[in-house]
Short mmCIF file of C-alpha atoms and ligand atoms in Angstrom, two decimals:
data_model
loop_
_atom_site.label_atom_id
_atom_site.label_comp_id
_atom_site.label_asym_id
_atom_site.label_seq_id
_atom_site.Cartn_x
_atom_site.Cartn_y
_atom_site.Cartn_z
CA MET A 1 -82.87 21.08 43.57
CA ASN A 2 -80.79 19.09 46.00
CA GLU A 3 -81.11 15.57 46.05
CA ARG A 4 -82.07 15.72 50.02
CA SER A 5 -83.75 18.60 51.23
CA VAL A 6 -84.37 20.84 53.97
CA THR A 7 -87.35 22.71 55.20
CA VAL A 8 -89.04 24.56 58.32
CA LEU A 9 -90.61 22.05 60.71
CA GLY A 10 -91.72 24.58 63.04
CA VAL A 11 -91.97 28.50 64.29
CA GLY A 12 -91.93 29.76 67.33
CA ALA A 13 -91.60 33.56 68.21
CA ALA A 14 -91.46 35.55 71.57
CA VAL A 15 -91.79 39.10 73.09
CA PRO A 16 -91.89 40.89 76.15
CA ASP A 17 -95.43 42.15 77.58
CA ARG A 18 -94.43 46.06 78.31
CA VAL A 19 -95.31 47.86 75.10
CA VAL A 20 -93.38 51.40 74.77
CA THR A 21 -95.28 53.92 72.25
CA ASN A 22 -93.70 56.27 70.28
CA ASP A 23 -95.47 58.63 72.76
CA ASP A 24 -93.81 57.23 75.55
CA LEU A 25 -90.49 58.00 74.15
CA ALA A 26 -91.71 61.43 73.18
CA ALA A 27 -92.22 62.07 76.82
CA PHE A 28 -88.23 61.99 77.53
CA LEU A 29 -86.71 62.45 73.90
CA ASP A 30 -87.04 65.14 71.56
CA THR A 31 -89.11 63.49 68.80
CA SER A 32 -92.67 62.70 68.08
CA ASP A 33 -95.08 60.21 67.06
CA ASP A 34 -95.35 61.76 63.77
CA TRP A 35 -91.99 62.11 62.90
CA ILE A 36 -91.09 58.41 63.91
CA ALA A 37 -93.93 56.80 62.13
CA ARG A 38 -93.60 58.61 58.87
CA ARG A 39 -89.49 58.28 58.57
CA THR A 40 -89.48 54.83 60.08
CA GLY A 41 -93.26 53.03 60.18
CA ILE A 42 -92.64 52.66 63.75
CA ARG A 43 -95.51 53.11 66.05
CA GLN A 44 -94.76 50.85 68.88
CA ARG A 45 -91.96 48.53 70.34
CA ARG A 46 -91.90 46.11 73.39
CA VAL A 47 -89.04 46.10 75.73
CA ALA A 48 -87.92 43.56 78.62
CA GLY A 49 -87.84 43.89 82.13
CA LEU A 50 -84.63 43.37 83.90
CA GLU A 51 -85.57 40.37 85.21
CA MET A 52 -85.60 39.13 81.77
CA ALA A 53 -82.41 38.24 79.35
CA THR A 54 -82.00 37.46 76.04
CA SER A 55 -82.01 33.47 76.50
CA ASP A 56 -85.52 33.71 78.50
CA LEU A 57 -86.91 35.08 75.28
CA ALA A 58 -85.01 32.66 73.20
CA VAL A 59 -86.06 29.65 75.19
CA ARG A 60 -90.03 30.90 74.99
CA ALA A 61 -89.60 30.95 71.20
CA ALA A 62 -87.86 27.98 70.96
CA TRP A 63 -90.49 25.99 72.89
CA GLU A 64 -93.14 27.26 70.63
CA ALA A 65 -91.37 26.25 67.22
CA LEU A 66 -90.57 22.76 69.16
CA GLN A 67 -94.54 22.64 69.63
CA GLY A 68 -95.26 23.79 66.39
CA ALA A 69 -93.52 20.65 64.65
CA GLY A 70 -94.80 17.98 67.39
CA ALA A 71 -90.93 17.53 68.02
CA GLY A 72 -89.37 17.12 71.83
CA ALA A 73 -85.99 18.95 72.65
CA GLY A 74 -84.40 15.92 73.80
CA ASN A 75 -83.78 14.84 69.70
CA LEU A 76 -81.96 18.23 68.65
CA ASP A 77 -78.55 17.90 67.26
CA LEU A 78 -77.81 21.38 67.31
CA ILE A 79 -79.00 24.38 68.55
CA LEU A 80 -77.83 27.84 66.94
CA VAL A 81 -78.92 31.41 68.40
CA ALA A 82 -78.35 34.57 66.08
CA THR A 83 -77.98 37.33 68.55
CA SER A 84 -75.48 40.17 69.35
CA THR A 85 -76.99 41.00 72.78
CA PRO A 86 -75.97 37.84 74.45
CA ASP A 87 -76.54 36.92 77.98
CA HIS A 88 -72.93 37.10 78.65
CA TRP A 89 -69.24 37.71 76.47
CA MET A 90 -69.16 33.98 77.42
CA PRO A 91 -70.75 31.24 77.99
CA SER A 92 -72.58 31.12 74.34
CA THR A 93 -76.51 32.12 75.06
CA ALA A 94 -77.06 28.77 72.78
CA ALA A 95 -75.34 27.00 75.67
CA LEU A 96 -77.89 28.31 78.24
CA VAL A 97 -80.94 28.01 75.93
CA GLN A 98 -79.57 24.16 75.63
CA HIS A 99 -79.72 23.70 79.22
CA ALA A 100 -83.04 25.33 79.42
CA LEU A 101 -84.88 22.93 77.17
CA GLY A 102 -82.98 20.04 78.19
CA ALA A 103 -81.57 19.33 74.96
CA THR A 104 -78.97 17.20 76.00
CA ARG A 105 -77.89 16.10 72.75
CA ALA A 106 -77.46 18.86 71.01
CA GLY A 107 -74.14 21.01 70.27
CA ALA A 108 -75.17 24.88 70.94
CA LEU A 109 -73.40 28.00 69.11
CA ASP A 110 -74.07 31.37 68.83
CA VAL A 111 -73.54 33.36 65.57
CA ASN A 112 -72.90 37.13 65.69
CA ALA A 113 -73.88 38.80 61.93
CA ALA A 114 -75.79 41.50 63.89
CA CYS A 115 -79.32 41.83 61.88
CA ALA A 116 -78.62 39.33 59.36
CA GLY A 117 -77.81 36.98 62.19
CA PHE A 118 -80.62 34.82 61.33
CA THR A 119 -80.27 34.10 57.99
CA TYR A 120 -76.58 33.42 58.44
CA ALA A 121 -77.77 31.05 61.07
CA VAL A 122 -80.49 29.28 58.94
CA ALA A 123 -77.68 28.71 55.90
CA THR A 124 -75.70 27.52 58.59
CA GLY A 125 -77.92 25.18 60.38
CA ALA A 126 -79.42 23.96 57.32
CA GLN A 127 -75.98 22.59 55.69
CA PHE A 128 -75.81 20.34 58.31
CA VAL A 129 -79.25 18.81 57.41
CA LEU A 130 -78.67 18.64 53.75
CA ALA A 131 -74.83 16.83 54.09
CA GLY A 132 -77.01 14.53 56.15
CA THR A 133 -75.36 15.32 59.58
CA TYR A 134 -78.40 16.08 61.44
CA ARG A 135 -81.33 15.72 61.55
CA SER A 136 -83.07 18.34 63.71
CA VAL A 137 -81.56 21.87 63.96
CA LEU A 138 -83.13 24.86 66.09
CA VAL A 139 -82.42 28.01 65.06
CA ILE A 140 -83.21 31.12 67.18
CA GLY A 141 -82.75 34.88 66.38
CA ALA A 142 -83.05 36.54 69.53
CA ASP A 143 -81.91 40.84 70.74
CA LEU A 144 -82.68 42.59 73.59
CA MET A 145 -81.96 45.60 71.61
CA SER A 146 -83.06 47.88 74.62
CA ARG A 147 -79.90 46.81 76.74
CA VAL A 148 -77.32 48.53 74.22
CA VAL A 149 -80.01 51.55 73.03
CA ASP A 150 -78.67 55.16 74.22
CA TRP A 151 -81.65 56.11 75.34
CA SER A 152 -80.71 59.48 75.01
CA ASP A 153 -79.88 59.55 71.51
CA ARG A 154 -83.26 59.95 69.54
CA SER A 155 -81.65 58.86 66.19
CA THR A 156 -81.29 55.40 67.43
CA ALA A 157 -83.48 54.90 70.65
CA VAL A 158 -86.55 55.23 68.57
CA LEU A 159 -85.64 52.25 66.09
CA PHE A 160 -85.12 49.22 68.26
CA GLY A 161 -87.10 47.08 70.01
CA ASP A 162 -86.81 43.45 72.01
CA GLY A 163 -87.58 39.91 70.40
CA ALA A 164 -86.99 36.48 69.56
CA GLY A 165 -87.91 34.20 66.72
CA ALA A 166 -87.07 30.28 66.32
CA VAL A 167 -87.49 27.81 63.68
CA LEU A 168 -86.47 24.39 63.70
CA LEU A 169 -85.17 22.75 60.45
CA GLY A 170 -85.34 19.10 59.49
CA ALA A 171 -85.41 17.09 56.34
CA SER A 172 -88.09 18.24 54.10
CA ARG A 173 -90.40 14.56 53.03
CA ARG A 174 -91.21 16.46 49.57
CA PRO A 175 -88.71 17.71 47.22
CA ALA A 176 -87.91 21.25 48.47
CA LEU A 177 -85.63 24.56 47.32
CA PHE A 178 -83.17 25.64 49.94
CA HIS A 179 -80.27 28.26 48.42
CA SER A 180 -78.68 30.90 50.30
CA ILE A 181 -76.47 33.84 50.08
CA LEU A 182 -74.10 35.27 52.66
CA GLY A 183 -72.74 38.70 52.01
CA ALA A 184 -70.15 40.81 54.41
CA ASP A 185 -68.29 43.88 53.81
CA GLY A 186 -66.45 44.91 56.87
CA SER A 187 -64.78 48.05 55.07
CA GLY A 188 -68.79 49.40 56.96
CA ALA A 189 -67.84 48.42 60.31
CA HIS A 190 -67.83 51.89 61.76
CA LEU A 191 -71.45 52.84 60.23
CA LEU A 192 -73.44 50.81 62.83
CA GLU A 193 -71.54 49.67 65.98
CA ILE A 194 -70.72 49.46 69.91
CA PRO A 195 -67.49 50.90 70.36
CA ALA A 196 -66.80 49.77 73.49
CA GLY A 197 -66.82 46.67 75.95
CA GLY A 198 -64.52 44.52 73.27
CA SER A 199 -60.98 43.83 73.31
CA ARG A 200 -60.64 46.89 70.91
CA LEU A 201 -61.73 49.27 73.85
CA PRO A 202 -62.43 47.33 77.07
CA PRO A 203 -64.89 48.64 79.86
CA SER A 204 -63.59 51.21 82.14
CA SER A 205 -64.87 54.23 83.93
CA GLU A 206 -64.64 56.78 80.52
CA THR A 207 -66.19 54.05 78.45
CA VAL A 208 -69.39 54.01 80.51
CA ARG A 209 -69.44 57.92 81.16
CA ASP A 210 -69.05 58.39 77.06
CA ARG A 211 -71.91 55.88 76.64
CA LEU A 212 -69.76 53.76 74.58
CA HIS A 213 -71.28 50.51 74.91
CA SER A 214 -74.73 51.82 72.85
CA ILE A 215 -75.23 51.72 69.57
CA ARG A 216 -73.52 54.26 66.88
CA MET A 217 -75.19 54.74 63.57
CA GLN A 218 -74.62 56.56 60.59
CA GLY A 219 -78.46 56.28 59.93
CA ARG A 220 -78.52 57.65 56.23
CA GLU A 221 -75.45 55.34 55.05
CA VAL A 222 -77.25 52.76 56.51
CA PHE A 223 -80.36 53.28 55.29
CA GLN A 224 -78.47 53.49 51.45
CA PHE A 225 -76.83 50.12 52.01
CA GLY A 226 -80.34 48.65 53.11
CA VAL A 227 -81.89 49.46 49.87
CA ASN A 228 -79.49 48.59 47.82
CA ILE A 229 -78.63 45.35 49.88
CA LEU A 230 -81.96 44.01 49.54
CA VAL A 231 -82.32 44.77 45.89
CA ARG A 232 -79.08 43.39 44.93
CA SER A 233 -79.54 40.20 47.13
CA LEU A 234 -82.81 39.00 46.43
CA ARG A 235 -81.91 39.30 42.26
CA GLN A 236 -78.54 37.32 43.02
CA ALA A 237 -80.49 34.62 45.07
CA THR A 238 -83.09 33.89 43.01
CA GLU A 239 -81.00 34.39 39.99
CA GLU A 240 -78.65 31.35 41.46
CA ALA A 241 -81.59 29.33 42.18
CA GLY A 242 -82.91 29.91 38.89
CA LEU A 243 -86.22 31.44 39.64
CA GLN A 244 -87.89 34.80 39.09
CA ILE A 245 -88.39 37.61 41.96
CA GLU A 246 -92.05 36.74 41.16
CA ASP A 247 -91.46 33.01 41.98
CA LEU A 248 -91.26 34.04 45.52
CA ALA A 249 -94.66 33.81 47.64
CA LEU A 250 -93.37 35.88 50.07
CA ILE A 251 -90.46 38.24 51.13
CA ILE A 252 -89.59 38.22 54.72
CA PRO A 253 -87.30 41.05 55.21
CA HIS A 254 -85.59 42.22 58.19
CA GLN A 255 -87.46 45.12 59.72
CA ALA A 256 -85.35 47.90 60.12
CA ASN A 257 -87.74 51.03 58.38
CA ILE A 258 -90.74 50.72 56.28
CA ARG A 259 -89.30 53.13 54.07
CA ILE A 260 -86.11 50.47 53.30
CA ILE A 261 -88.80 48.12 52.09
CA GLN A 262 -90.87 49.82 50.00
CA SER A 263 -88.18 51.28 47.94
CA ALA A 264 -86.52 47.80 47.33
CA ALA A 265 -89.96 46.81 46.39
CA GLU A 266 -90.40 49.63 43.88
CA ARG A 267 -86.78 49.30 42.30
CA LEU A 268 -87.47 45.36 42.15
CA GLY A 269 -90.92 45.88 40.63
CA VAL A 270 -92.64 43.47 43.27
CA PRO A 271 -95.89 44.58 45.20
CA LEU A 272 -95.48 45.87 48.51
CA ASP A 273 -98.12 43.31 49.45
CA ARG A 274 -95.58 40.20 48.56
CA PHE A 275 -93.33 41.46 51.32
CA TRP A 276 -94.29 40.78 55.37
CA ALA A 277 -93.86 44.11 57.73
CA ASN A 278 -94.59 44.34 61.43
CA LEU A 279 -92.16 46.80 62.27
CA ASP A 280 -95.22 49.27 63.20
CA ARG A 281 -95.69 47.22 66.29
CA PHE A 282 -92.21 45.80 66.90
CA GLY A 283 -89.69 48.00 65.95
CA ASN A 284 -86.11 46.62 64.63
CA THR A 285 -85.41 43.12 66.40
CA SER A 286 -82.20 42.48 65.13
CA ALA A 287 -81.43 38.91 64.65
CA ALA A 288 -84.77 38.25 65.85
CA SER A 289 -87.02 40.25 63.38
CA ILE A 290 -87.50 37.66 60.72
CA PRO A 291 -88.60 34.68 62.35
CA LEU A 292 -90.54 37.20 64.13
CA ALA A 293 -92.35 38.50 60.95
CA LEU A 294 -92.24 34.72 59.97
CA ALA A 295 -94.02 33.59 62.76
CA GLU A 296 -96.48 35.83 62.26
CA ALA A 297 -97.05 35.67 58.66
CA VAL A 298 -97.65 31.68 59.09
CA SER A 299 -100.50 32.09 61.97
CA SER A 300 -102.02 34.54 59.68
CA GLY A 301 -102.48 32.02 56.81
CA ARG A 302 -100.69 34.02 54.63
CA VAL A 303 -97.78 31.04 53.65
CA HIS A 304 -98.89 27.81 51.94
CA GLN A 305 -97.40 24.96 51.55
CA GLY A 306 -95.29 24.87 48.74
CA ASP A 307 -94.63 28.77 49.01
CA VAL A 308 -90.82 29.72 48.02
CA LEU A 309 -90.05 32.30 50.89
CA ALA A 310 -87.13 34.43 50.82
CA PHE A 311 -85.64 35.58 54.08
CA VAL A 312 -83.40 38.55 53.63
CA GLY A 313 -81.46 40.45 56.58
CA PHE A 314 -78.86 43.04 56.57
CA GLY A 315 -76.79 44.83 59.16
CA ALA A 316 -73.57 45.41 61.13
CA GLY A 317 -70.93 44.37 59.81
CA LEU A 318 -71.96 45.43 56.77
CA THR A 319 -73.54 41.87 56.74
CA TRP A 320 -76.34 40.19 54.62
CA GLY A 321 -78.03 37.19 53.76
CA VAL A 322 -80.67 35.79 51.71
CA ASN A 323 -82.33 32.05 52.36
CA LEU A 324 -84.68 30.63 49.91
CA VAL A 325 -86.45 28.11 51.62
CA THR A 326 -89.75 25.67 50.12
CA TRP A 327 -92.62 25.98 52.93
CA GLY A 328 -92.96 22.63 53.80
CA GLY A 329 -93.59 22.53 57.39
CA GLU A 330 -96.56 22.96 60.23
O1 UT7 N 1 -81.02 47.00 61.57
C1 UT7 N 1 -80.16 47.61 60.31
C2 UT7 N 1 -79.74 49.19 61.02
N1 UT7 N 1 -80.74 50.16 60.76
C3 UT7 N 1 -80.99 50.67 59.68
O2 UT7 N 1 -81.18 49.75 58.92
C4 UT7 N 1 -81.66 52.54 60.24
C5 UT7 N 1 -81.28 52.59 58.75
N2 UT7 N 1 -81.38 54.63 58.79
C6 UT7 N 1 -82.89 54.32 59.17
O3 UT7 N 1 -83.55 53.80 59.15
C7 UT7 N 1 -82.92 56.15 59.01
O4 UT7 N 1 -81.76 57.01 58.33
C8 UT7 N 1 -83.54 56.97 60.23
C9 UT7 N 1 -84.38 56.52 60.41
C10 UT7 N 1 -82.43 56.49 61.34
C11 UT7 N 1 -83.28 58.38 60.55
O5 UT7 N 1 -83.73 58.86 59.23
P1 UT7 N 1 -83.60 59.91 57.90
O6 UT7 N 1 -84.57 60.19 57.13
O7 UT7 N 1 -82.29 59.55 57.26
O8 UT7 N 1 -83.37 61.43 58.74
P2 UT7 N 1 -81.78 62.22 59.11
O9 UT7 N 1 -80.62 60.94 60.12
O10 UT7 N 1 -81.42 62.50 57.69
O11 UT7 N 1 -82.07 63.26 60.12
C12 UT7 N 1 -83.42 63.93 59.16
C13 UT7 N 1 -83.77 65.07 60.18
C14 UT7 N 1 -82.36 65.90 61.18
O12 UT7 N 1 -82.68 67.12 61.74
P3 UT7 N 1 -81.62 68.36 60.98
O13 UT7 N 1 -80.55 67.63 61.17
O14 UT7 N 1 -82.04 67.72 59.49
O15 UT7 N 1 -82.26 69.32 61.63
C15 UT7 N 1 -82.03 65.02 62.49
O16 UT7 N 1 -81.80 65.20 63.64
O17 UT7 N 1 -84.24 64.37 61.57
C16 UT7 N 1 -83.84 64.41 63.03
N3 UT7 N 1 -84.07 63.48 63.57
C17 UT7 N 1 -85.08 63.00 64.52
N4 UT7 N 1 -86.27 64.36 64.79
C18 UT7 N 1 -87.24 63.86 65.48
C19 UT7 N 1 -83.32 62.30 63.55
N5 UT7 N 1 -84.10 60.93 64.55
C20 UT7 N 1 -84.69 61.69 65.05
C21 UT7 N 1 -86.39 61.80 65.84
N6 UT7 N 1 -87.04 62.68 65.72
N7 UT7 N 1 -86.46 60.18 66.43
#
């Protein structure tokens, strides 16, 4: 246990209203509800209209987290937004969120670790609280994956959705465990990428023509990575924290594919009901998926004071991260 402790004081989530079902996708893609549900567990996802950008959803989730904690935006010290679908290349989405919230005292920074982004941002934000530098850090995971999906590619279009989730981190009044591990293996960068639009391949009429501004993924390799890293990183994090896997009251994994979660649960010898899954309704919302699932688990009464929770994310990079957190807030 650290001398100074950090905990989640409030949690919030936001998704667009528009529901897109598997049947909706099957109307223009060579796929079916049966294939998508069986191979991924996804039944529907939310898709934002063009009037909405990532920061808009992020702000909605942030207000809910602040409200849950009974906190005002004026006291925030730092805002971290984990996203790989920012409103713009610059300024950061976090700066837009800072302004929309009226968080006049806060610094603001985007974190890009793709689907592992939320775990990276929680690990980063928590350090400021543990060090005693800051008292109030807002961590948001927000992505509009619908904007970067190739809607003509059935192998990726069926997987993703839009959403945002947020947590307010602050000092814990009670002793609380906090432990994170972060990892990266850039040799797998090509397995999941948006090839164009950056400095390697700037936008041109050719990159647009060739659909190089949308996600390319080697699904089977990423699937294997997902299962292996869930198992390995949860074992490593619990071991380092002096815990057994059984000590985790609830594991909130990145919501990529229910078969990834099932395989990891089986290999870890953990019952599936110890993992929270909501990808059937939201698909893979990238950096938003863990806080979105956390918000749902909390509001449904599944999380209790003193529970040790594990957030575990993985994705493009390749990157991964685990946060072990004692639930003390709300
Ligand atoms: O956030 C982290 C990133 N994402 C992930 O973690 C995703 C990881 N990968 C996966 O979830 C899975 O690999 C997929 C769901 C993407 C694909 O499932 P799979 O069981 O690995 O299928 P596959 O890629 O091996 O393809 C099997 C067949 C292929 O047809 P053939 O070549 O056997 O004739 C595909 O063309 O399924 C076909 N297929 C589809 N069929 C109907 C691929 N996508 C679809 C589709 N509908 N949407």
